[in-house]
Each structure stands twice: as structure tokens, then as C-alpha cells.
Amino acid sequence: MEALTSLLQGFSVALRPDNLLYCVIGCLWGTVVGVLPGLGPLAGLTLLLPLTYQLDPTSAVIMLTGIFYGAMYGGSTTSILVRIPGEAASIVTCIDGHEMAKQGRAGPALMIAAIGSFIGGTVSVIGLMLFAPPLAKVMLSIGPAAEFGLMVLALLVLSFVSGGKPLKTFAMVVVGLLISTIGVDLITAYPRFTFGRIDLTEGISFVAIALGLFGVSEILINLEEIAKVKVIRPTLRSLVPRLKDLKDSAPAIGRGTIIGFVFGFIPGISHVISTFVSYAVERKLSKEPEKFGTGKIEGVAGPETANNATTGSAMIPLLVLGIPAIPATAILLSALQIHGVQPGPELLSKHPDVFWGLIASMYIGNVVLLVLNLPLVGLFVNLLRIKYAYLAPGVLLVSMIGIYSVNSNAGEIAIMGVFGLIGYLLRKAKFDPAPLLLAIVLGDRMEVSLRRALTISNGDWWILVQGATSKIFVGAVILLAVLQGAAWIFGFRRKMAEDAERI
Amino acid sequence: MTVSFRRLEIAVAIAFILLGAFAAWEAARMPLGSAAMPGPGMMPLALGVLLMLSSAALVILDWKAPQPEAPVLLGNRQVALTVAATIIAGLLFERAGFLVTSTLFLFVMLLALSTLGWWRSLLASVAASVAALYFFQKLLGVNLPPLPFLGS
């Protein structure tokens, strides 16, 4: 009941004309970056982040979250119509979605993707609303030792679930933690790796690193790889799915919702993995598994639902623990911090308007996307006509303006360029930059909580495994290791690799 | 330019070993504290050593496992130019002001990537820069560096 009253209050915030406008702008911009190959939710978020500084925190976070789930919607459009995944979570949709389009069934594929995304997105917001407040209450009571355990757990999980070699992911996590130590030590105020430069005392700008590693490096890769695209155009009338399509998709949408929601909690590339798992599950349960890959609607419905269902659950670790589960929520975290709102267990009590306004706006955003996206699909497809020769300089210029507006420090533009090159090389060598980014975000807090815990225990390291909450985290690490083994046995990994190779 | 994937992977791992060594060496000169009460240098020292070890393991594993030599496309003229233009734009941004930097940046990029030619590239760069200045500074209130001869 309390949640319902708070939600109503949230709606009164989210339905304010200005917030509604920011929600629509966020959703539209999210769809645009989702549609455009080479611009994912991350680049979309970082590009608009600096422009939110003038807004109040609630409006800012409403707009930015809109970009996050809008991109999930947009990614499916290009996957289906062009066979280019607008963002990584839409890779699987290419398989059957584009086959459907080639058979003249682009309309139903788009429609089912939109309906699945809507259902997955909405159910996961309900989950967020139900799980977050009680979890926040539990988290309020944990001390620095358990907090340290939680961070280690998050980073370990990241090493487990990330796509590449675990050793590579581990190295990326360590590099990220090292970068997070640059600047003044938060406990003793001792300057570390600053080399006497004042502008390094607060560390290297997170936004510059994120934009470089993800935005600029993506552009560089696209400069080599973009080929001429052949777009299949659906007509508005063809968007109406047949009753059989709806019937076939319904179970896949249901399962995709659950898979997506569960995977959203896992740090790393959960939204991408959830789509592969959903596809594998649908194929396993199907009576005609051999037809997957030839335009089965379940192969679109399941993964598209799953990737949107992760958006709500991925917000739970961010809002309740202050731990971003995926790079996109890491950007949201930094946006909230810039606005003076610290996500974590105290968010609900200290900034209820931000929390409930955001939840309400996510409900509204899902409706906005469903209503706007389908009629505008033709318009979004036209975006694909913009030549990369014009798009790339434009995006880079907006990134520069965005970065400069954070601290009025032009050096950060150069840093963005350098990290763009680093990100490009890392991706070519198949080192995933996402763990590095998350480690930068978590590094400070991890070190501070460890040193605080040791101060409390007078230097006794056993404090880290004492206490009920710490034991839960240690147990979770073991459990995840077992689950990881089970996933290997069931062959999800193998299927993922097979599916990725087929594309 | 194409390089073998294995070589690239080993090169990145070696770069990480060097980074780890540098971090550990720098951290060792900071107050380390004790194992019970770590000082500011302890964490970076531990991380530097950990990075060296994990990257060394990567190099050894890569060296041992005979992989097929898959070639990787590594950069072309456009990639190199984009990186250079972005970094130089960062260095010029405050010194030359937004309008000049943006025009130069867009001009170089358009000339390299598009088929517009000199005059149309220049025209498009000036127009886009003025439009960006108006949109971001006037409408969104972002403070951009002024032209050096106009600014204070």
C-alpha cells in the first residue's frame, strides 16, 4: 500500500509537463542511437549527459533512463530491417528477425519486438518497484566489511559472465581499479599518480574515459567496417501481426520476461547474455527447433523481450546498492552523483521523488515507446541513410562539447581521444572494456570500505568473512561459480558462440 | 594495416605488464602502511603486481597455445586521422576558441571521410560550427570557449 501511494506520488512527478517532455526526448534519442549502428545506449547516454546539468536531478535521470531503454527498442529495428544490430543486445534478433523481413514479414517482426519489449520492460519495472524498497532496508544495515564483499562479488561475477577469456576480463578489472586510484587518496588525502598536476587530483574524468572507450572506439571501428546497407521497408499496414503470430509469441514473451529480469541483476553484459539465453531456451523448447534461423517469430519475441526486461532489474543494483550492473547504468550513476544524488540504500529515504519519479517515468516511457516507435519506424529507418562520413564528425563534435561542459576542461577532450584509441585497440584484441569501466566506478568505494573495515577490526582481515551479510556474499560467489559450471554443461555458452558465428 | 590476432593480444598483454610495473614502482614510493593498516600505496602496489602477474599469464598461455593466425584489420588512414584530429581539437579547444576548433575539426574530417571536396567541406564545417555554437551556447546554456581575440 505504501508502495502504491509512493508510486502515485511518483506519477505526479513524472507526469509534470516538463518531465514528460524529457521522458519523450530521452526515449526518442534512445531509439535514434539504438537504430544508428555504432551508437549504442552508452554513447547515447554519455552524449546527452552533459546537457542534463542544467536540469533538476529528477528530470535529468528521467531523460537519461529513457535513453537507456529507448536504445533497447531501437536496436531491434535495424536488426530486423537491415541485419545490422543497432546495439549488442540485438545481435540475436538479426537471425530470425531479418529472415522474417526477407519473407515480407518485417511488420509482424517489428510489432512483436515492440510488444515483447513493452511487456518485458513494464513487468521488470514492477519487479524493480517491488524488490528495491525491501532490499534497500537490508542494505542500510550493512557495514564496510560486507560492502567490500559486495564489491568483490560484483567484480568477480563480472569476470565470470563476461564474454571473453576470464583472464582478460580479470586484467581489465585490475586496470580499471588502478585507474580509480589516480587522484587524492580518500582516506589520507595523499596524492597518487598525480605527478604534481592539480587537474589529476580528482582522478581522470569518468565521462571522458567512458566516451572514449565506448563512443569514440565504436566510431573508429565503424570507420573500417561500415558497408552499404540494404534496408527492407515495411508498410504501416503490414505492421499488424496475425493472430497466430501473437499466439506463437506469447509463451516466448513470458519466458523472455523472466529470463531478462533474472539476468538483469548480474553485472557485466547481462542484457546481451539474456538474449542469447532466451534464444537458446526457445529453440530448445520449440517443436520445430530446426526452423530457428529461417524466420521463427519466437526467435524475435523471446530475445527482444528479454533485453528489455533487463532494464528494470539492472536498475536495482544501481538504485539500491549504488553498484551499476552494466556500463549504461554506470553512466546513470555518474549522472546522479553529478546532480548530488548518491544512489544506494539511502536514495529511497533521502530522495523519494527521484526514485519514485524515475519508476513512474519508466512505466510512461514504455508506453511512449510503444505508441511512438511503430508509426515512426519509417522515419527511424531513414536515419540509416545518413552517411557515416557526416555522422562520425557530428557525433565526435557533440561529444567534445558534452565533455567540455562537465568541467570546462579542454584537456578531457584529448583524454577522450586517447581512450578512444585505447578502446579501439582493446576491442581489436578482444579485451572487453566494460569491466574496466565498472571497476573504475567501484574502485574508490571498494578500497575505502576495505580500509574502514580494517580500521574497525584493528587490522584483523577475518572481519571480511564474519557477519551474516558477508557470509551471504561469500556464499553467492561460490553459488555463482557452480551456476557458471552448470551453464557450461547445458551448453548455453556453446550455443552463444554458435549463434554469434552464424551472424 | 593487418596484424595477426595473437600478436595483437600479446602486445596488449605486454603493455599491461609494463603498466603494472610502472604502477607498482610508483606505488612503492608512497606510504605503504602495514598489512593490518594499509596506507595509500598498498592498493595500487597490490594492483600493479596483480596486473603484471595476470598479464604475464596471458602472454605465456598465448605463447603456448598454437592458434590459427587470424589477421586483424588494425587501423587505416581514417582511423589514424580521427584519433589525431580529436586529440588536437582537445588541445586547441581553449586556445583557438570553439568556432575555430570546430570548423577546423569538421573540415579535416569531412575532407578525409566524405566526397564533398574542399569548398563544400569548408562551407559545411563553418555552417555546422555556427549552428552548434548557437544551439549549445544560446539555447542550452553550455559555456564554450570564445574566439581568442574576442574573449577576455
XYZ file of C-alpha atoms in Angstrom:
655
model
C 0.000 0.000 0.000
C 2.845 2.285 0.925
C 4.477 1.494 -2.399
C 1.270 2.321 -4.227
C 0.958 5.716 -2.549
C 4.596 6.456 -3.308
C 4.100 5.341 -6.899
C 1.135 7.677 -7.274
C 3.329 10.429 -5.930
C 5.942 9.372 -8.470
C 3.403 9.656 -11.253
C 2.569 13.181 -10.165
C 6.270 13.991 -10.619
C 6.723 12.077 -13.870
C 3.547 13.451 -15.440
C 4.612 17.068 -14.948
C 4.714 18.531 -18.480
C 8.454 19.239 -18.325
C 9.314 15.744 -17.081
C 7.004 14.191 -19.637
C 8.831 16.131 -22.331
C 12.238 14.970 -21.055
C 10.932 11.412 -20.957
C 9.811 11.654 -24.607
C 13.106 13.302 -25.656
C 15.052 10.563 -23.849
C 13.002 7.779 -25.431
C 13.290 9.269 -28.910
C 17.013 9.939 -28.616
C 17.450 6.431 -27.195
C 15.652 4.974 -30.187
C 17.773 7.051 -32.556
C 21.056 5.873 -31.003
C 19.677 2.343 -30.879
C 18.856 2.485 -34.573
C 22.125 4.030 -35.711
C 24.802 1.386 -35.955
C 27.795 2.393 -33.937
C 25.872 4.369 -31.364
C 24.578 2.239 -28.521
C 22.877 3.225 -25.273
C 26.241 4.060 -23.772
C 27.253 6.577 -26.378
C 23.691 7.918 -26.352
C 23.814 8.439 -22.604
C 27.263 9.974 -22.492
C 26.452 12.328 -25.349
C 23.406 13.784 -23.632
C 24.726 13.533 -20.077
C 26.412 16.940 -20.012
C 23.305 18.562 -21.382
C 21.357 17.497 -18.304
C 23.468 19.546 -15.910
C 21.059 22.430 -16.147
C 18.098 20.223 -15.190
C 16.930 19.181 -11.755
C 18.059 15.655 -10.770
C 14.662 14.018 -11.319
C 14.240 15.409 -14.837
C 17.834 14.514 -15.684
C 17.527 10.935 -14.583
C 14.131 10.540 -16.253
C 15.615 11.653 -19.566
C 18.755 9.552 -19.242
C 16.876 6.402 -18.250
C 14.605 6.985 -21.254
C 17.703 6.840 -23.467
C 18.737 3.592 -21.807
C 15.563 1.640 -22.529
C 14.760 3.556 -25.721
C 18.011 2.226 -27.182
C 16.897 -1.307 -26.398
C 13.785 -0.705 -28.507
C 15.671 0.985 -31.319
C 18.299 -1.730 -31.647
C 15.737 -4.250 -32.820
C 14.598 -2.106 -35.779
C 17.950 -2.205 -37.558
C 18.453 -5.860 -36.672
C 15.201 -6.787 -38.368
C 15.296 -4.448 -41.348
C 18.981 -4.249 -42.177
C 20.546 -7.180 -40.333
C 22.843 -4.770 -38.538
C 22.386 -4.928 -34.790
C 21.999 -1.306 -33.656
C 23.459 -2.433 -30.340
C 24.923 -5.643 -28.940
C 21.722 -6.846 -27.272
C 20.025 -7.057 -30.672
C 22.529 -9.417 -32.283
C 20.259 -12.442 -31.809
C 17.266 -10.621 -33.248
C 19.134 -10.439 -36.555
C 18.876 -14.191 -37.045
C 15.141 -14.752 -37.300
C 14.041 -11.114 -37.455
C 15.842 -10.395 -40.684
C 14.759 -13.710 -42.187
C 11.157 -12.703 -41.453
C 11.772 -9.342 -43.110
C 13.168 -11.031 -46.203
C 9.972 -13.075 -46.405
C 7.929 -9.870 -46.370
C 7.038 -10.198 -42.689
C 9.072 -7.271 -41.351
C 5.881 -5.728 -39.963
C 4.927 -8.564 -37.625
C 8.576 -8.958 -36.557
C 8.772 -5.269 -35.601
C 5.379 -5.343 -33.933
C 6.123 -8.440 -31.882
C 9.527 -6.999 -30.918
C 7.751 -3.833 -29.749
C 5.031 -5.690 -27.855
C 7.584 -8.023 -26.264
C 9.789 -5.076 -25.322
C 6.794 -3.307 -23.813
C 5.715 -6.302 -21.751
C 9.268 -7.180 -20.680
C 10.052 -3.559 -19.842
C 6.841 -2.983 -17.896
C 6.976 -6.211 -15.887
C 10.574 -5.532 -14.965
C 9.657 -2.056 -13.692
C 7.034 -3.725 -11.486
C 9.808 -6.021 -10.225
C 12.035 -3.018 -9.592
C 9.252 -1.344 -7.638
C 8.604 -4.428 -5.502
C 12.189 -5.561 -4.864
C 14.057 -2.289 -4.442
C 12.494 -0.869 -1.235
C 12.870 -4.013 0.950
C 16.361 -4.613 -0.398
C 17.307 -1.035 0.424
C 16.222 -1.593 4.036
C 18.508 -4.621 4.324
C 21.407 -2.797 2.709
C 21.148 0.116 5.119
C 22.292 -2.144 7.924
C 25.490 -3.481 6.342
C 28.920 -2.308 7.400
C 32.083 -1.605 5.394
C 33.260 -5.240 5.537
C 30.093 -6.502 3.866
C 30.211 -3.576 1.442
C 33.694 -4.620 0.408
C 32.438 -8.198 -0.032
C 29.641 -6.930 -2.212
C 32.026 -5.016 -4.478
C 34.325 -8.011 -4.801
C 31.288 -10.139 -5.602
C 30.172 -7.697 -8.291
C 33.598 -7.647 -9.913
C 34.038 -11.411 -9.662
C 30.675 -12.016 -11.260
C 31.759 -9.670 -13.993
C 34.841 -11.801 -14.655
C 32.662 -14.920 -14.755
C 29.970 -13.721 -17.093
C 31.884 -11.517 -19.472
C 32.106 -12.902 -22.984
C 35.875 -13.244 -23.464
C 38.623 -15.145 -21.679
C 38.237 -14.788 -17.880
C 41.916 -13.860 -17.544
C 41.450 -10.978 -19.966
C 38.386 -9.741 -18.077
C 40.332 -10.007 -14.837
C 43.164 -7.914 -16.281
C 40.632 -5.308 -17.406
C 39.118 -5.185 -13.913
C 42.581 -4.658 -12.403
C 43.395 -1.881 -14.883
C 40.076 -0.215 -14.012
C 40.808 -0.457 -10.290
C 44.271 1.004 -10.906
C 42.784 3.942 -12.822
C 40.393 4.511 -9.932
C 43.369 5.023 -7.593
C 44.544 8.062 -9.598
C 43.962 11.234 -7.605
C 43.895 12.065 -3.921
C 43.564 9.083 -1.570
C 40.116 9.427 0.009
C 41.293 8.444 3.497
C 44.691 10.143 3.928
C 44.438 12.805 1.176
C 47.794 11.572 -0.191
C 48.094 12.332 -3.931
C 48.545 9.164 -6.012
C 49.767 9.122 -9.625
C 49.091 12.856 -9.953
C 52.673 13.734 -10.963
C 52.202 17.166 -9.402
C 49.307 18.087 -11.672
C 46.370 19.755 -9.974
C 43.897 18.591 -12.626
C 44.668 14.984 -11.716
C 43.894 15.346 -8.013
C 40.312 14.287 -8.602
C 41.331 11.482 -10.939
C 40.702 11.179 -14.653
C 37.222 12.262 -15.749
C 34.941 9.246 -15.823
C 32.824 10.723 -18.607
C 35.901 11.259 -20.794
C 37.019 7.672 -20.243
C 33.535 6.255 -20.889
C 33.013 8.317 -24.033
C 36.457 7.405 -25.319
C 36.281 3.693 -24.546
C 32.793 3.233 -25.922
C 31.733 6.160 -28.109
C 34.965 7.057 -29.911
C 36.263 3.488 -30.218
C 32.935 2.421 -31.728
C 33.222 5.189 -34.308
C 36.776 4.133 -35.153
C 35.723 0.529 -35.658
C 32.792 1.621 -37.799
C 35.068 3.737 -39.967
C 36.595 0.468 -41.105
C 33.588 -1.769 -41.164
C 30.526 0.118 -42.325
C 29.292 -1.334 -45.542
C 26.484 -0.102 -47.733
C 23.196 -1.032 -46.116
C 20.204 -2.519 -47.863
C 17.064 -1.601 -45.996
C 13.826 -3.544 -46.155
C 10.919 -1.134 -45.780
C 7.762 -2.263 -44.048
C 4.412 -0.660 -44.800
C 2.254 0.587 -41.959
C -0.481 -1.902 -42.780
C 1.928 -4.817 -42.661
C 2.709 -3.968 -39.039
C -0.412 -5.739 -37.849
C 0.554 -9.212 -36.673
C -1.671 -12.212 -37.366
C -3.432 -13.924 -34.504
C -1.161 -16.924 -34.997
C 1.910 -14.683 -34.558
C 0.559 -13.409 -31.265
C -0.280 -16.928 -30.115
C 3.139 -18.260 -31.086
C 4.938 -15.380 -29.401
C 3.036 -15.245 -26.116
C 4.933 -18.046 -24.306
C 8.263 -16.769 -25.642
C 7.450 -13.290 -24.351
C 6.563 -14.741 -20.936
C 9.790 -16.708 -20.700
C 11.836 -13.816 -22.098
C 10.475 -11.553 -19.360
C 11.605 -13.903 -16.607
C 14.999 -14.624 -18.188
C 15.671 -10.939 -18.795
C 14.624 -9.891 -15.323
C 16.813 -12.501 -13.612
C 19.837 -11.762 -15.797
C 19.499 -8.031 -15.259
C 20.871 -8.430 -11.744
C 24.128 -9.872 -12.996
C 26.883 -7.347 -13.551
C 28.522 -7.154 -16.922
C 26.871 -7.776 -20.223
C 23.678 -9.199 -18.739
C 21.372 -7.696 -21.341
C 23.368 -9.280 -24.133
C 23.634 -12.671 -22.442
C 19.923 -12.699 -21.618
C 19.081 -12.504 -25.324
C 21.316 -15.447 -26.175
C 19.911 -17.492 -23.295
C 16.345 -16.656 -24.297
C 17.050 -17.685 -27.893
C 18.653 -20.950 -26.764
C 15.699 -21.687 -24.454
C 13.154 -21.001 -27.191
C 14.974 -23.257 -29.607
C 15.245 -25.999 -27.006
C 11.552 -25.855 -26.145
C 10.314 -25.476 -29.702
C 8.614 -28.342 -31.519
C 10.462 -27.280 -34.646
C 13.940 -26.287 -33.468
C 15.314 -26.820 -36.963
C 13.200 -23.914 -38.217
C 15.038 -21.435 -35.986
C 17.127 -19.262 -38.223
C 14.598 -19.323 -41.021
C 12.251 -16.674 -39.638
C 10.627 -18.098 -36.493
C 8.749 -15.387 -34.642
C 9.656 -16.892 -31.247
C 13.285 -16.170 -32.099
C 12.398 -12.473 -32.186
C 9.823 -12.367 -29.384
C 11.931 -14.079 -26.705
C 15.254 -12.224 -27.023
C 13.669 -8.821 -27.638
C 11.506 -9.229 -24.526
C 14.499 -10.432 -22.531
C 16.724 -7.492 -23.400
C 14.093 -5.014 -22.319
C 13.249 -6.977 -19.203
C 16.838 -6.479 -18.025
C 16.392 -2.702 -17.906
C 14.270 -2.736 -14.736
C 16.293 -5.301 -12.824
C 19.598 -3.729 -13.889
C 18.396 -0.564 -12.142
C 18.001 -2.415 -8.809
C 21.729 -2.820 -8.010
C 22.237 0.773 -9.120
C 19.473 2.379 -7.105
C 19.644 0.151 -4.034
C 23.346 -0.652 -3.742
C 24.856 2.178 -5.737
C 26.532 -0.501 -7.855
C 25.984 -0.230 -11.586
C 25.458 -3.688 -13.079
C 26.219 -2.677 -16.649
C 28.143 0.201 -18.246
C 24.944 2.060 -19.141
C 23.873 2.206 -15.504
C 27.431 3.283 -14.606
C 26.785 6.402 -16.653
C 23.450 6.851 -14.863
C 25.306 6.563 -11.559
C 27.727 9.280 -12.517
C 24.810 11.432 -13.734
C 23.059 11.091 -10.382
C 26.271 11.861 -8.496
C 26.866 14.969 -10.579
C 23.400 16.107 -9.521
C 24.236 15.495 -5.877
C 22.141 12.353 -5.592
C 24.073 9.333 -4.306
C 22.375 6.110 -5.397
C 22.374 3.485 -2.670
C 20.192 2.300 0.169
C 19.607 5.869 1.333
C 18.256 7.023 -2.012
C 14.724 5.966 -1.155
C 14.606 7.850 2.117
C 16.644 10.875 1.058
C 15.355 11.384 -2.467
C 11.987 9.617 -2.726
C 10.930 11.992 -5.501
C 13.862 10.912 -7.668
C 13.295 7.213 -7.002
C 9.530 7.085 -7.470
C 9.542 9.701 -10.232
C 12.001 7.526 -12.106
C 9.917 4.379 -11.653
C 6.753 6.137 -12.787
C 8.606 7.593 -15.764
C 9.735 4.105 -16.763
C 6.107 2.999 -16.950
C 5.278 6.058 -19.011
C 8.389 5.652 -21.173
C 7.437 2.117 -22.126
C 4.036 3.342 -23.296
C 5.639 6.282 -25.130
C 7.974 3.909 -26.955
C 5.177 1.573 -27.951
C 2.997 4.407 -29.212
C 5.722 6.427 -30.941
C 8.039 3.836 -32.350
C 5.812 1.820 -34.591
C 4.267 4.700 -36.553
C 7.688 6.338 -36.773
C 9.508 3.260 -37.934
C 9.811 4.656 -41.456
C 11.413 7.801 -40.110
C 13.893 5.872 -37.994
C 14.833 3.711 -40.939
C 15.622 6.863 -42.890
C 18.271 7.659 -40.301
C 20.230 4.780 -41.732
C 20.641 6.775 -44.915
C 22.832 9.343 -43.179
C 26.311 8.651 -44.423
C 28.853 7.747 -41.792
C 31.172 10.363 -43.249
C 28.793 13.023 -41.850
C 27.607 11.148 -38.785
C 31.056 10.407 -37.318
C 32.367 14.019 -37.244
C 29.000 15.226 -35.922
C 28.927 12.718 -33.089
C 32.541 13.488 -32.180
C 31.858 17.221 -32.106
C 28.835 16.796 -29.839
C 30.948 14.548 -27.583
C 33.587 17.261 -27.337
C 31.020 19.886 -26.424
C 29.492 17.490 -23.924
C 32.780 16.734 -22.211
C 33.821 20.357 -22.109
C 30.560 21.329 -20.456
C 31.269 18.995 -17.494
C 34.348 20.719 -16.051
C 35.223 23.350 -18.663
C 38.472 21.440 -19.076
C 39.512 21.001 -22.705
C 42.229 18.529 -21.694
C 39.453 15.996 -21.149
C 38.682 16.106 -24.884
C 42.215 14.944 -25.590
C 41.820 12.279 -22.889
C 38.656 11.125 -24.649
C 40.645 10.813 -27.893
C 43.409 8.840 -26.200
C 40.931 6.492 -24.532
C 39.157 6.150 -27.864
C 42.368 4.760 -29.332
C 42.932 2.550 -26.273
C 39.353 1.239 -26.507
C 39.806 0.566 -30.209
C 42.981 -1.458 -29.645
C 41.458 -3.335 -26.702
C 38.407 -4.298 -28.706
C 40.523 -5.419 -31.641
C 42.463 -7.649 -29.241
C 39.122 -8.841 -27.781
C 39.564 -7.277 -24.336
C 36.077 -6.153 -23.243
C 36.255 -2.532 -21.997
C 33.023 -2.833 -19.957
C 34.638 -4.467 -16.882
C 37.301 -1.758 -16.903
C 34.663 0.958 -16.754
C 32.735 -0.701 -13.933
C 35.937 -1.262 -11.973
C 36.722 2.458 -12.237
C 33.298 3.242 -10.775
C 33.578 0.729 -7.953
C 37.303 1.093 -7.212
C 37.164 4.043 -4.817
C 34.381 2.631 -2.694
C 35.945 -0.798 -2.636
C 39.244 0.486 -1.293
C 37.635 2.825 1.225
C 35.316 0.116 2.571
C 38.232 -2.322 2.913
C 40.388 0.149 4.809
C 37.476 1.240 7.004
C 36.672 -2.378 7.821
C 40.301 -2.997 8.788
C 40.310 0.086 10.982
C 37.186 -1.143 12.759
C 38.668 -4.623 13.289
C 42.087 -3.294 14.317
C 43.697 -4.856 11.313
C 42.038 -8.258 11.551
C 41.305 -9.435 7.976
C 38.846 -12.073 9.235
C 36.284 -9.292 9.577
C 35.728 -9.662 5.833
C 34.137 -13.082 6.223
C 32.437 -12.520 9.562
C 28.867 -11.347 9.923
C 25.767 -12.734 8.245
C 25.791 -10.400 5.217
C 29.452 -11.045 4.428
C 28.795 -14.779 4.608
C 25.915 -14.361 2.153
C 28.229 -12.638 -0.314
C 30.907 -15.305 0.037
C 28.176 -17.929 -0.452
C 26.968 -16.066 -3.529
C 30.446 -16.169 -5.056
C 30.539 -19.962 -4.595
C 26.983 -20.353 -5.892
C 27.791 -18.336 -8.981
C 30.827 -20.453 -9.680
C 28.578 -23.541 -9.561
C 25.987 -21.870 -11.787
C 28.693 -20.934 -14.235
C 29.729 -24.577 -14.401
C 26.117 -25.601 -14.931
C 25.738 -23.092 -17.749
C 28.733 -24.651 -19.462
C 27.249 -28.120 -19.068
C 23.912 -27.078 -20.509
C 25.811 -25.624 -23.407
C 24.493 -22.055 -23.331
C 27.982 -20.854 -23.926
C 28.459 -23.137 -26.876
C 25.144 -22.082 -28.353
C 26.017 -18.447 -27.839
C 29.239 -18.929 -29.734
C 27.444 -20.843 -32.493
C 24.771 -18.190 -32.791
C 27.330 -15.408 -32.842
C 29.222 -17.183 -35.585
C 26.118 -17.615 -37.703
C 25.555 -13.873 -37.834
C 47.276 -2.453 -41.836
C 46.676 -6.044 -40.759
C 48.356 -7.825 -37.874
C 47.924 -11.322 -36.523
C 45.397 -11.520 -33.699
C 47.811 -13.429 -31.500
C 50.496 -10.783 -31.852
C 47.999 -8.054 -31.018
C 46.800 -9.934 -27.952
C 50.362 -10.462 -26.749
C 51.222 -6.815 -27.441
C 48.299 -5.618 -25.283
C 49.270 -8.044 -22.518
C 52.878 -6.798 -22.609
C 51.613 -3.215 -22.426
C 49.653 -4.249 -19.322
C 52.783 -5.802 -17.781
C 54.622 -2.516 -18.305
C 51.667 -0.554 -16.909
C 51.552 -2.833 -13.877
C 55.296 -2.484 -13.340
C 55.116 1.289 -13.583
C 52.166 1.459 -11.173
C 53.855 -0.857 -8.689
C 57.113 1.105 -8.869
C 55.325 4.420 -8.324
C 53.141 2.963 -5.553
C 56.167 1.518 -3.739
C 57.354 5.105 -3.164
C 54.063 6.065 -1.477
C 53.385 5.395 2.231
C 52.530 1.697 2.254
C 51.374 1.240 5.852
C 51.166 -2.343 7.054
C 49.098 -5.368 6.055
C 46.840 -4.633 9.024
C 46.567 -0.909 8.262
C 47.197 -0.368 4.555
C 48.381 3.092 3.557
C 47.626 4.906 0.286
C 50.319 2.997 -1.631
C 49.245 -0.513 -0.680
C 46.249 -0.884 -3.005
C 47.996 0.428 -6.149
C 51.056 -1.684 -5.328
C 48.945 -4.815 -4.989
C 47.010 -3.979 -8.158
C 50.206 -3.282 -10.108
C 51.660 -6.654 -9.095
C 48.340 -8.396 -9.843
C 48.234 -6.793 -13.289
C 51.785 -7.904 -14.033
C 51.025 -11.472 -12.949
C 47.730 -11.830 -14.802
C 49.097 -10.268 -17.986
C 52.230 -12.433 -17.809
C 49.947 -15.470 -17.520
C 48.104 -14.262 -20.626
C 51.343 -13.936 -22.581
C 52.503 -17.398 -21.509
C 49.159 -19.015 -22.375
C 49.100 -17.264 -25.727
C 52.649 -18.275 -26.463
C 51.983 -21.909 -25.599
C 48.652 -22.407 -27.366
C 49.166 -22.598 -31.100
C 46.328 -20.561 -32.522
C 45.471 -20.115 -36.145
C 46.993 -16.848 -37.271
C 43.818 -14.882 -37.882
C 44.635 -11.480 -39.336
C 43.029 -8.428 -37.719
C 42.494 -5.191 -39.574
C 44.225 -2.612 -37.445
C 43.574 0.948 -38.408
C 43.562 2.782 -41.688
C 44.127 6.387 -42.705
C 40.661 7.447 -41.479
C 41.104 5.863 -38.053
C 44.511 7.458 -37.514
C 43.250 10.809 -38.691
C 40.143 10.714 -36.494
C 42.187 9.967 -33.371
C 44.735 12.660 -34.203
C 42.047 15.228 -35.058
C 40.179 14.558 -31.798
C 43.296 14.903 -29.640
C 44.471 18.034 -31.471
C 40.975 19.533 -31.198
C 41.202 18.984 -27.434
C 44.497 20.834 -27.298
C 43.203 23.695 -29.469
C 39.736 23.986 -27.927
C 40.512 26.696 -25.376
C 43.442 28.294 -27.169
C 41.703 28.872 -30.514
C 38.126 29.061 -29.250
C 35.201 26.796 -30.115
C 34.331 28.266 -33.507
C 37.818 27.923 -34.985
C 38.488 24.493 -33.484
C 35.137 23.098 -34.517
C 35.417 24.433 -38.069
C 38.938 23.066 -38.462
C 37.978 19.712 -36.966
C 34.899 19.265 -39.136
C 36.757 20.462 -42.242
C 39.580 17.958 -41.787
C 37.142 15.144 -41.004
C 34.836 15.880 -43.933
C 37.756 16.195 -46.300
C 39.070 12.829 -45.180
C 35.806 10.894 -44.943
C 33.367 12.428 -47.415
C 33.367 13.145 -51.106
C 32.429 16.796 -50.624
C 35.677 18.369 -51.815
C 37.456 21.467 -50.448
C 34.907 24.211 -50.858
C 31.794 22.346 -49.858
C 33.592 20.773 -46.884
C 34.681 24.204 -45.697
C 31.218 25.668 -46.155
C 29.561 22.760 -44.347
C 32.089 22.987 -41.487
C 31.523 26.701 -40.952
C 27.741 26.316 -41.128
C 27.686 23.330 -38.747
C 30.015 25.053 -36.273
C 27.928 28.231 -36.171
C 24.767 26.142 -35.776
C 26.358 24.097 -32.967
C 27.545 27.251 -31.216
C 24.073 28.752 -31.395
C 22.320 25.570 -30.282
C 24.583 24.645 -27.393
C 25.579 28.087 -26.143
C 22.456 30.132 -26.745
C 19.738 27.508 -26.358
C 21.240 25.051 -23.891
C 23.424 27.465 -21.956
C 26.677 25.486 -22.362
C 29.668 27.794 -21.955
C 32.009 27.287 -24.892
C 35.429 28.953 -25.223
C 35.198 32.242 -27.188
C 37.436 33.291 -30.074
C 40.790 34.331 -28.571
C 40.669 37.891 -29.940
C 37.132 38.412 -28.611
C 37.381 36.696 -25.249
C 38.705 38.088 -22.046
